[in-house]
PDB file of C-alpha atoms in Angstrom:
ATOM      1  CA  MET A   1     -18.427 -14.966   3.207  1.00 85.00           C
ATOM      2  CA  ILE A   2     -15.480 -13.325   4.924  1.00 88.00           C
ATOM      3  CA  LYS A   3     -12.073 -14.434   3.676  1.00 88.00           C
ATOM      4  CA  ARG A   4      -8.556 -13.613   4.800  1.00 89.00           C
ATOM      5  CA  ILE A   5      -5.252 -13.439   3.002  1.00 90.00           C
ATOM      6  CA  VAL A   6      -1.823 -12.865   4.497  1.00 91.00           C
ATOM      7  CA  VAL A   7       0.568 -10.616   2.575  1.00 93.00           C
ATOM      8  CA  GLU A   8       4.270 -10.057   3.248  1.00 92.00           C
ATOM      9  CA  LEU A   9       4.950  -6.304   2.995  1.00 93.00           C
ATOM     10  CA  PRO A  10       7.724  -3.850   3.820  1.00 93.00           C
ATOM     11  CA  VAL A  11       7.190  -2.355   7.277  1.00 93.00           C
ATOM     12  CA  HIS A  12       6.414   1.160   6.016  1.00 95.00           C
ATOM     13  CA  VAL A  13       3.772  -0.121   3.577  1.00 95.00           C
ATOM     14  CA  LYS A  14       2.188  -2.229   6.315  1.00 94.00           C
ATOM     15  CA  LYS A  15       1.983   0.773   8.658  1.00 94.00           C
ATOM     16  CA  TYR A  16       0.524   2.888   5.850  1.00 95.00           C
ATOM     17  CA  PHE A  17      -2.313   0.407   5.244  1.00 94.00           C
ATOM     18  CA  MET A  18      -2.871  -0.077   8.975  1.00 93.00           C
ATOM     19  CA  PHE A  19      -3.446   3.690   9.197  1.00 94.00           C
ATOM     20  CA  GLU A  20      -5.561   4.005   6.060  1.00 93.00           C
ATOM     21  CA  PHE A  21      -7.904   1.095   6.856  1.00 93.00           C
ATOM     22  CA  ASP A  22      -8.035   1.500  10.668  1.00 91.00           C
ATOM     23  CA  GLY A  23      -6.120  -1.710  11.262  1.00 87.00           C
ATOM     24  CA  TYR A  24      -5.909  -3.445  14.599  1.00 86.00           C
ATOM     25  CA  GLN A  25      -3.788  -6.094  16.238  1.00 84.00           C
ATOM     26  CA  LYS A  26      -5.499  -9.344  17.115  1.00 82.00           C
ATOM     27  CA  LYS A  27      -4.868 -11.174  20.372  1.00 73.00           C
ATOM     28  CA  ASN A  28      -2.505 -13.614  18.676  1.00 77.00           C
ATOM     29  CA  GLY A  29      -0.313 -10.692  17.561  1.00 79.00           C
ATOM     30  CA  THR A  30      -1.184 -10.500  13.869  1.00 84.00           C
ATOM     31  CA  ASP A  31      -2.017  -7.141  12.362  1.00 89.00           C
ATOM     32  CA  GLN A  32      -5.264  -7.151  10.432  1.00 91.00           C
ATOM     33  CA  ILE A  33      -7.300  -4.771   8.283  1.00 93.00           C
ATOM     34  CA  HIS A  34     -10.781  -5.075   6.867  1.00 93.00           C
ATOM     35  CA  VAL A  35     -11.084  -3.963   3.249  1.00 94.00           C
ATOM     36  CA  ASP A  36     -14.344  -2.730   1.753  1.00 91.00           C
ATOM     37  CA  LYS A  37     -14.901  -3.946  -1.779  1.00 85.00           C
ATOM     38  CA  HIS A  38     -15.455  -0.389  -3.061  1.00 90.00           C
ATOM     39  CA  SER A  39     -11.998   0.826  -1.999  1.00 91.00           C
ATOM     40  CA  ASP A  40      -8.989   0.697  -4.327  1.00 91.00           C
ATOM     41  CA  LEU A  41      -7.491  -2.272  -2.516  1.00 93.00           C
ATOM     42  CA  GLY A  42     -10.853  -4.029  -2.373  1.00 91.00           C
ATOM     43  CA  GLU A  43     -11.335  -3.677  -6.119  1.00 92.00           C
ATOM     44  CA  LEU A  44      -7.823  -4.967  -6.692  1.00 92.00           C
ATOM     45  CA  ILE A  45      -8.495  -8.012  -4.512  1.00 92.00           C
ATOM     46  CA  HIS A  46     -11.741  -8.625  -6.379  1.00 90.00           C
ATOM     47  CA  LEU A  47      -9.902  -8.465  -9.717  1.00 90.00           C
ATOM     48  CA  LEU A  48      -7.209 -10.881  -8.526  1.00 89.00           C
ATOM     49  CA  SER A  49      -9.774 -13.368  -7.203  1.00 88.00           C
ATOM     50  CA  GLN A  50     -10.357 -16.397  -9.341  1.00 87.00           C
ATOM     51  CA  PRO A  51     -12.163 -19.696  -8.933  1.00 85.00           C
ATOM     52  CA  ILE A  52      -9.917 -22.143  -7.108  1.00 79.00           C
ATOM     53  CA  LEU A  53     -11.506 -25.547  -6.977  1.00 72.00           C
ATOM     54  CA  TYR A  54      -8.987 -27.104  -4.625  1.00 74.00           C
ATOM     55  CA  THR A  55      -8.169 -26.283  -1.030  1.00 73.00           C
ATOM     56  CA  GLN A  56      -5.152 -24.071  -0.530  1.00 76.00           C
ATOM     57  CA  LYS A  57      -3.049 -24.409   2.555  1.00 77.00           C
ATOM     58  CA  PRO A  58      -3.621 -21.218   4.565  1.00 71.00           C
ATOM     59  CA  VAL A  59      -0.654 -18.857   4.866  1.00 70.00           C
ATOM     60  CA  VAL A  60       0.349 -18.231   8.466  1.00 68.00           C
ATOM     61  CA  SER A  61       1.858 -14.884   9.398  1.00 64.00           C
ATOM     62  CA  SER A  62       5.550 -15.531   9.830  1.00 68.00           C
ATOM     63  CA  GLY A  63       7.175 -12.179  10.515  1.00 70.00           C
ATOM     64  CA  LYS A  64       6.391  -8.782  11.889  1.00 74.00           C
ATOM     65  CA  SER A  65       5.948  -7.330   8.409  1.00 86.00           C
ATOM     66  CA  THR A  66       2.995  -9.526   7.452  1.00 90.00           C
ATOM     67  CA  LEU A  67      -0.491  -8.099   7.169  1.00 91.00           C
ATOM     68  CA  SER A  68      -3.720 -10.069   7.283  1.00 90.00           C
ATOM     69  CA  ILE A  69      -6.353  -8.627   4.944  1.00 92.00           C
ATOM     70  CA  GLU A  70      -9.973  -9.497   5.595  1.00 92.00           C
ATOM     71  CA  TYR A  71     -12.467  -9.024   2.755  1.00 90.00           C
ATOM     72  CA  TYR A  72     -15.982 -10.090   1.844  1.00 89.00           C
ATOM     73  CA  THR A  73     -16.983 -12.156  -1.161  1.00 84.00           C
ATOM     74  CA  HIS A  74     -20.329 -13.747  -1.883  1.00 83.00           C
ATOM     75  CA  VAL A  75     -18.879 -16.578  -3.999  1.00 77.00           C
ATOM     76  CA  GLN A  76     -17.221 -19.232  -1.878  1.00 76.00           C
ATOM     77  CA  ALA A  77     -14.992 -20.636  -4.652  1.00 76.00           C
ATOM     78  CA  LEU A  78     -13.374 -17.258  -5.432  1.00 83.00           C
ATOM     79  CA  ASP A  79     -10.014 -16.856  -3.783  1.00 86.00           C
ATOM     80  CA  ILE A  80      -6.595 -15.373  -4.440  1.00 88.00           C
ATOM     81  CA  SER A  81      -3.949 -17.929  -5.321  1.00 87.00           C
ATOM     82  CA  HIS A  82      -0.698 -17.855  -3.395  1.00 86.00           C
ATOM     83  CA  GLN A  83       1.209 -17.135  -6.616  1.00 87.00           C
ATOM     84  CA  LYS A  84      -0.592 -13.762  -6.904  1.00 90.00           C
ATOM     85  CA  LEU A  85       0.288 -12.544  -3.389  1.00 91.00           C
ATOM     86  CA  PRO A  86       3.718 -11.107  -4.379  1.00 92.00           C
ATOM     87  CA  GLN A  87       2.015  -9.151  -7.178  1.00 93.00           C
ATOM     88  CA  LEU A  88      -0.518  -7.834  -4.685  1.00 94.00           C
ATOM     89  CA  ALA A  89       2.288  -6.758  -2.342  1.00 94.00           C
ATOM     90  CA  LYS A  90       4.085  -5.010  -5.209  1.00 95.00           C
ATOM     91  CA  TYR A  91       0.948  -3.106  -6.174  1.00 95.00           C
ATOM     92  CA  MET A  92       0.290  -2.166  -2.533  1.00 95.00           C
ATOM     93  CA  GLU A  93       3.741  -0.582  -2.462  1.00 96.00           C
ATOM     94  CA  LYS A  94       2.823   1.365  -5.613  1.00 96.00           C
ATOM     95  CA  MET A  95      -0.317   2.576  -3.827  1.00 96.00           C
ATOM     96  CA  PHE A  96       1.878   3.829  -0.958  1.00 96.00           C
ATOM     97  CA  ARG A  97       4.132   5.680  -3.396  1.00 96.00           C
ATOM     98  CA  ARG A  98       1.181   7.227  -5.235  1.00 96.00           C
ATOM     99  CA  SER A  99      -0.338   8.413  -1.973  1.00 96.00           C
ATOM    100  CA  LEU A 100       2.955   9.965  -0.850  1.00 96.00           C
ATOM    101  CA  ILE A 101       3.361  11.763  -4.180  1.00 96.00           C
ATOM    102  CA  ASN A 102      -0.211  13.081  -4.198  1.00 95.00           C
ATOM    103  CA  GLU A 103      -0.131  14.403  -0.648  1.00 94.00           C
ATOM    104  CA  VAL A 104       3.307  15.999  -0.888  1.00 95.00           C
ATOM    105  CA  GLN A 105       2.638  17.435  -4.343  1.00 94.00           C
ATOM    106  CA  GLY A 106      -0.531  19.193  -3.204  1.00 91.00           C
ATOM    107  CA  THR A 107       1.274  21.201  -0.548  1.00 91.00           C
ATOM    108  CA  TYR A 108       4.496  21.557  -2.564  1.00 90.00           C
ATOM    109  CA  GLU A 109       2.717  23.220  -5.486  1.00 89.00           C
ATOM    110  CA  LEU A 110       0.636  25.407  -3.199  1.00 89.00           C
ATOM    111  CA  VAL A 111       3.449  26.665  -0.963  1.00 87.00           C
ATOM    112  CA  GLY A 112       6.549  26.051  -3.090  1.00 83.00           C
ATOM    113  CA  CYS A 113       8.809  25.179  -0.147  1.00 86.00           C
ATOM    114  CA  ASP A 114      11.300  22.363   0.299  1.00 90.00           C
ATOM    115  CA  TYR A 115       9.562  18.986   0.054  1.00 92.00           C
ATOM    116  CA  GLY A 116      11.663  17.287   2.771  1.00 92.00           C
ATOM    117  CA  PRO A 117       9.495  18.410   5.710  1.00 93.00           C
ATOM    118  CA  LEU A 118       6.373  17.514   3.719  1.00 94.00           C
ATOM    119  CA  VAL A 119       7.642  13.963   3.272  1.00 95.00           C
ATOM    120  CA  SER A 120       8.456  13.808   6.997  1.00 95.00           C
ATOM    121  CA  ARG A 121       4.946  14.972   7.873  1.00 95.00           C
ATOM    122  CA  PHE A 122       3.429  12.322   5.586  1.00 95.00           C
ATOM    123  CA  LEU A 123       5.446   9.628   7.361  1.00 95.00           C
ATOM    124  CA  GLU A 124       4.730  10.927  10.873  1.00 95.00           C
ATOM    125  CA  LYS A 125       0.994  11.183  10.256  1.00 94.00           C
ATOM    126  CA  ARG A 126       0.864   7.476   9.417  1.00 94.00           C
ATOM    127  CA  GLY A 127       3.115   6.341  12.270  1.00 92.00           C
ATOM    128  CA  ILE A 128       6.012   5.402  10.006  1.00 94.00           C
ATOM    129  CA  ILE A 129       9.269   5.936  11.883  1.00 93.00           C
ATOM    130  CA  ARG A 130      11.809   7.806   9.806  1.00 91.00           C
ATOM    131  CA  ASP A 131      15.133   5.975   9.201  1.00 91.00           C
ATOM    132  CA  VAL A 132      13.795   2.878  11.004  1.00 92.00           C
ATOM    133  CA  ASP A 133      10.836   1.692   8.928  1.00 93.00           C
ATOM    134  CA  ILE A 134      11.955   3.447   5.742  1.00 93.00           C
ATOM    135  CA  ASP A 135      15.130   5.335   4.976  1.00 94.00           C
ATOM    136  CA  TYR A 136      14.344   9.051   4.859  1.00 94.00           C
ATOM    137  CA  GLN A 137      16.371   9.568   1.684  1.00 95.00           C
ATOM    138  CA  THR A 138      14.435   6.767   0.003  1.00 95.00           C
ATOM    139  CA  ALA A 139      11.147   8.486   0.857  1.00 94.00           C
ATOM    140  CA  ARG A 140      12.496  11.801  -0.464  1.00 95.00           C
ATOM    141  CA  LYS A 141      13.686  10.054  -3.615  1.00 95.00           C
ATOM    142  CA  ILE A 142      10.157   8.894  -4.396  1.00 95.00           C
ATOM    143  CA  PHE A 143       9.018  12.501  -4.714  1.00 94.00           C
ATOM    144  CA  ARG A 144      12.293  13.722  -6.246  1.00 94.00           C
ATOM    145  CA  ASP A 145      11.938  11.155  -9.055  1.00 95.00           C
ATOM    146  CA  HIS A 146       8.381  12.340  -9.635  1.00 94.00           C
ATOM    147  CA  ILE A 147       9.574  15.947 -10.014  1.00 93.00           C
ATOM    148  CA  ALA A 148      12.345  14.870 -12.393  1.00 93.00           C
ATOM    149  CA  LYS A 149       9.836  12.950 -14.502  1.00 93.00           C
ATOM    150  CA  LYS A 150       7.576  16.011 -14.729  1.00 90.00           C
ATOM    151  CA  VAL A 151      10.533  18.196 -15.769  1.00 90.00           C
ATOM    152  CA  ARG A 152      11.578  15.733 -18.497  1.00 90.00           C
ATOM    153  CA  LYS A 153       8.009  15.555 -19.754  1.00 88.00           C
ATOM    154  CA  SER A 154       7.622  19.346 -19.925  1.00 86.00           C
ATOM    155  CA  ALA A 155      11.019  19.676 -21.660  1.00 85.00           C
ATOM    156  CA  LYS A 156       9.804  17.329 -24.381  1.00 80.00           C
ATOM    157  CA  MET A 157       6.688  19.396 -24.929  1.00 73.00           C
ATOM    158  CA  TYR A 158       8.606  22.624 -25.543  1.00 71.00           C
ATOM    159  CA  ALA A 159      11.473  21.111 -27.549  1.00 58.00           C
TER     160      ALA A 159
END
């Protein structure tokens, strides 16, 4: 059975998932992705699903930063409660951050150049408009904080 959930996300996270899962815009204007159950997001949705024995009122996409996620489940009673949707959105933002760190870190360690253009390339590749969808300094800060954390961790090892 194919089920749908609607999640309210920041614009940059929505564009990231639209790129990663080959999202499309339906005729009514809602952006939608189909998630395979063997992907990271699909496994997360499966873990958040629980038996809900009553009918939930369906969430309608209200703004331009909502994303409709379509997934398959073979048990009809399994669904994600509306109270869990903010947690799902929070974890989806963590997935965006982790992806940015992994991609930028791979090139940064190989080349050793400034990471600013690498962050810009990550955003451009996914159609995220710099300083409109996400502040450029915020995106740089994600990787800068990761570097600072690694430096603190290595300082502890040698102290």
